[in-house]
Short mmCIF file of C-alpha atoms in Angstrom, two decimals:
data_model
loop_
_atom_site.label_atom_id
_atom_site.label_comp_id
_atom_site.label_asym_id
_atom_site.label_seq_id
_atom_site.Cartn_x
_atom_site.Cartn_y
_atom_site.Cartn_z
CA UNK R 1 0.00 0.00 0.00
CA UNK R 2 1.37 3.39 -0.88
CA UNK R 3 2.17 5.95 1.77
CA UNK R 4 0.34 8.59 -0.25
CA UNK R 5 -2.55 7.29 -2.31
CA UNK R 6 -1.90 8.30 -5.89
CA UNK R 7 -2.68 12.01 -6.00
CA UNK R 8 -3.33 12.00 -9.73
CA UNK R 9 -5.00 8.60 -10.25
CA UNK R 10 -6.26 9.20 -13.80
CA UNK R 11 -2.92 10.59 -14.91
CA UNK R 12 -1.02 7.75 -13.28
CA UNK R 13 -3.29 5.11 -14.83
CA UNK R 14 -2.87 6.67 -18.29
CA UNK R 15 0.91 6.84 -17.77
CA UNK R 16 1.15 3.16 -16.85
CA UNK R 17 -1.43 1.89 -19.35
CA UNK R 18 0.17 3.54 -22.37
CA UNK R 19 2.88 0.88 -22.17
CA UNK R 20 0.26 -1.85 -22.56
CA UNK R 21 -0.90 -0.34 -25.84
CA UNK R 22 2.68 -0.21 -27.10
CA UNK R 23 3.30 -3.79 -26.00
CA UNK R 24 0.19 -4.98 -27.86
CA UNK R 25 1.22 -3.27 -31.09
CA UNK R 26 4.81 -4.49 -30.94
CA UNK R 27 3.78 -8.09 -30.24
CA UNK R 28 5.88 -10.38 -32.38
CA UNK R 29 6.92 -8.15 -35.26
CA UNK R 30 8.99 -9.56 -38.08
CA UNK R 31 12.23 -7.95 -39.20
CA UNK R 32 10.39 -6.64 -42.28
CA UNK R 33 7.71 -5.06 -40.10
CA UNK R 34 10.37 -3.43 -37.90
CA UNK R 35 11.72 -1.74 -41.03
CA UNK R 36 8.28 -0.39 -42.00
CA UNK R 37 7.98 3.37 -42.38
CA UNK R 38 4.95 5.54 -42.80
CA UNK R 39 6.73 7.31 -45.67
CA UNK R 40 10.24 7.27 -47.10
CA UNK R 41 12.54 9.34 -44.91
CA UNK R 42 10.42 8.82 -41.78
CA UNK R 43 11.63 6.73 -38.85
CA UNK R 44 11.17 2.97 -39.09
CA UNK R 45 9.26 1.07 -36.41
CA UNK R 46 12.66 -0.13 -35.13
CA UNK R 47 13.93 3.45 -34.82
CA UNK R 48 10.75 4.55 -33.04
CA UNK R 49 11.18 1.76 -30.47
CA UNK R 50 14.76 2.86 -29.75
CA UNK R 51 13.63 6.48 -29.54
CA UNK R 52 10.90 5.56 -27.03
CA UNK R 53 13.51 3.81 -24.87
CA UNK R 54 15.98 6.70 -25.05
CA UNK R 55 13.24 9.18 -24.20
CA UNK R 56 12.23 7.01 -21.25
CA UNK R 57 15.83 6.99 -19.99
CA UNK R 58 15.95 10.79 -20.20
CA UNK R 59 12.56 11.31 -18.57
CA UNK R 60 13.20 8.76 -15.81
CA UNK R 61 16.25 10.78 -14.82
CA UNK R 62 14.38 14.08 -15.16
CA UNK R 63 11.64 12.79 -12.86
CA UNK R 64 14.14 11.71 -10.24
CA UNK R 65 16.05 14.99 -10.48
CA UNK R 66 12.91 17.08 -10.04
CA UNK R 67 11.81 15.04 -7.04
CA UNK R 68 15.24 14.98 -5.37
CA UNK R 69 16.62 18.45 -6.17
CA UNK R 70 15.25 21.96 -6.13
CA UNK R 71 14.74 23.32 -9.65
CA UNK R 72 17.36 21.18 -11.42
CA UNK R 73 18.47 21.93 -14.96
CA UNK R 74 16.59 19.62 -17.34
CA UNK R 75 18.87 18.97 -20.30
CA UNK R 76 17.18 18.31 -23.66
CA UNK R 77 18.60 15.70 -26.00
CA UNK R 78 18.93 15.80 -29.76
CA UNK R 79 16.74 12.92 -30.92
CA UNK R 80 18.09 13.05 -34.48
CA UNK R 81 21.67 12.83 -33.22
CA UNK R 82 20.68 9.87 -31.04
CA UNK R 83 19.16 8.18 -34.10
CA UNK R 84 22.35 8.70 -36.10
CA UNK R 85 24.93 7.84 -33.44
CA UNK R 86 23.33 5.25 -31.17
CA UNK R 87 22.95 2.51 -33.77
CA UNK R 88 19.19 2.53 -34.11
CA UNK R 89 19.56 -0.34 -36.61
CA UNK R 90 20.30 -2.78 -33.75
CA UNK R 91 17.93 -5.36 -32.24
CA UNK R 92 15.04 -3.91 -30.22
CA UNK R 93 14.81 -6.34 -27.31
CA UNK R 94 17.09 -4.38 -24.97
CA UNK R 95 15.32 -1.11 -25.77
CA UNK R 96 11.90 -2.69 -25.21
CA UNK R 97 13.08 -4.07 -21.85
CA UNK R 98 14.56 -0.69 -20.89
CA UNK R 99 11.35 1.16 -21.78
CA UNK R 100 9.10 -1.15 -19.75
CA UNK R 101 11.44 -1.44 -16.75
CA UNK R 102 11.95 2.31 -16.42
CA UNK R 103 8.25 3.07 -16.86
CA UNK R 104 7.38 0.56 -14.12
CA UNK R 105 10.05 2.00 -11.82
CA UNK R 106 8.96 5.59 -12.42
CA UNK R 107 5.32 4.57 -11.97
CA UNK R 108 6.16 3.04 -8.59
CA UNK R 109 7.77 6.33 -7.55
CA UNK R 110 4.78 8.36 -8.77
CA UNK R 111 2.42 6.16 -6.75
CA UNK R 112 4.22 7.31 -3.61
CA UNK R 113 4.60 11.04 -4.13
CA UNK R 114 2.55 13.72 -2.38
CA UNK R 115 0.28 16.26 -4.01
CA UNK R 116 3.02 18.90 -3.61
CA UNK R 117 5.55 16.67 -5.37
CA UNK R 118 3.50 16.79 -8.59
CA UNK R 119 4.29 20.52 -8.71
CA UNK R 120 8.04 20.16 -8.23
CA UNK R 121 9.79 21.62 -11.23
CA UNK R 122 12.96 21.83 -13.20
CA UNK R 123 14.43 24.44 -15.54
CA UNK R 124 14.10 23.39 -19.17
CA UNK R 125 15.29 25.47 -22.13
CA UNK R 126 12.37 24.38 -24.30
CA UNK R 127 9.53 24.92 -21.78
CA UNK R 128 8.52 27.89 -19.62
CA UNK R 129 7.21 25.64 -16.88
CA UNK R 130 8.28 22.03 -16.44
CA UNK R 131 6.78 20.19 -13.48
CA UNK R 132 6.50 16.51 -12.60
CA UNK R 133 2.86 16.64 -13.70
CA UNK R 134 3.78 18.19 -17.06
CA UNK R 135 6.53 15.59 -17.57
CA UNK R 136 4.03 12.76 -17.01
CA UNK R 137 1.45 14.38 -19.32
CA UNK R 138 4.08 14.86 -22.02
CA UNK R 139 5.14 11.21 -21.68
CA UNK R 140 1.57 10.04 -22.24
CA UNK R 141 1.20 12.30 -25.29
CA UNK R 142 4.60 11.19 -26.60
CA UNK R 143 3.70 7.51 -26.22
CA UNK R 144 0.39 7.98 -28.04
CA UNK R 145 1.94 9.99 -30.87
CA UNK R 146 4.58 7.35 -31.53
CA UNK R 147 2.11 4.50 -31.07
CA UNK R 148 0.01 6.02 -33.85
CA UNK R 149 3.15 6.52 -35.95
CA UNK R 150 3.98 2.80 -35.51
CA UNK R 151 0.42 1.82 -36.48
CA UNK R 152 0.55 3.98 -39.61
CA UNK R 153 3.95 2.56 -40.57
CA UNK R 154 2.70 -1.00 -40.16
CA UNK R 155 -0.48 -0.21 -42.12
CA UNK R 156 1.52 1.28 -44.98
CA UNK R 157 3.54 -1.93 -45.21
CA UNK R 158 0.42 -4.06 -45.75
#
């Protein structure tokens, strides 16, 4: 039982459930399906999976920094540079495992935080205000946007 009942139950449920939708879509994709793209020049399903994992790594650290420190600097990352330099052509299993493990870990932390903790913030160059609540909302939106991108890429391959 959590010390603080989840202060944002709907937000927390959406945050944790978005991984289920991603897991269902990924299922047992073939190598050909992993190379599917919505359009030429767009990211492949494989690249999207790696991006989701890298974003989860960044946001898991951001969450922890905002909860542990007062107004930490939130450093953005260049997603295109990550795609080019972090070998996004590799197998996806480790990225899938990373994504799900970090989301579960962050979710367990969020289940414990107080109402005031949801308002803790960091300084981010790309956002005027960046709180724990905004980070979680942005994660949900990010998951859904890339889930739809994966679905469109797979549909275009049919």
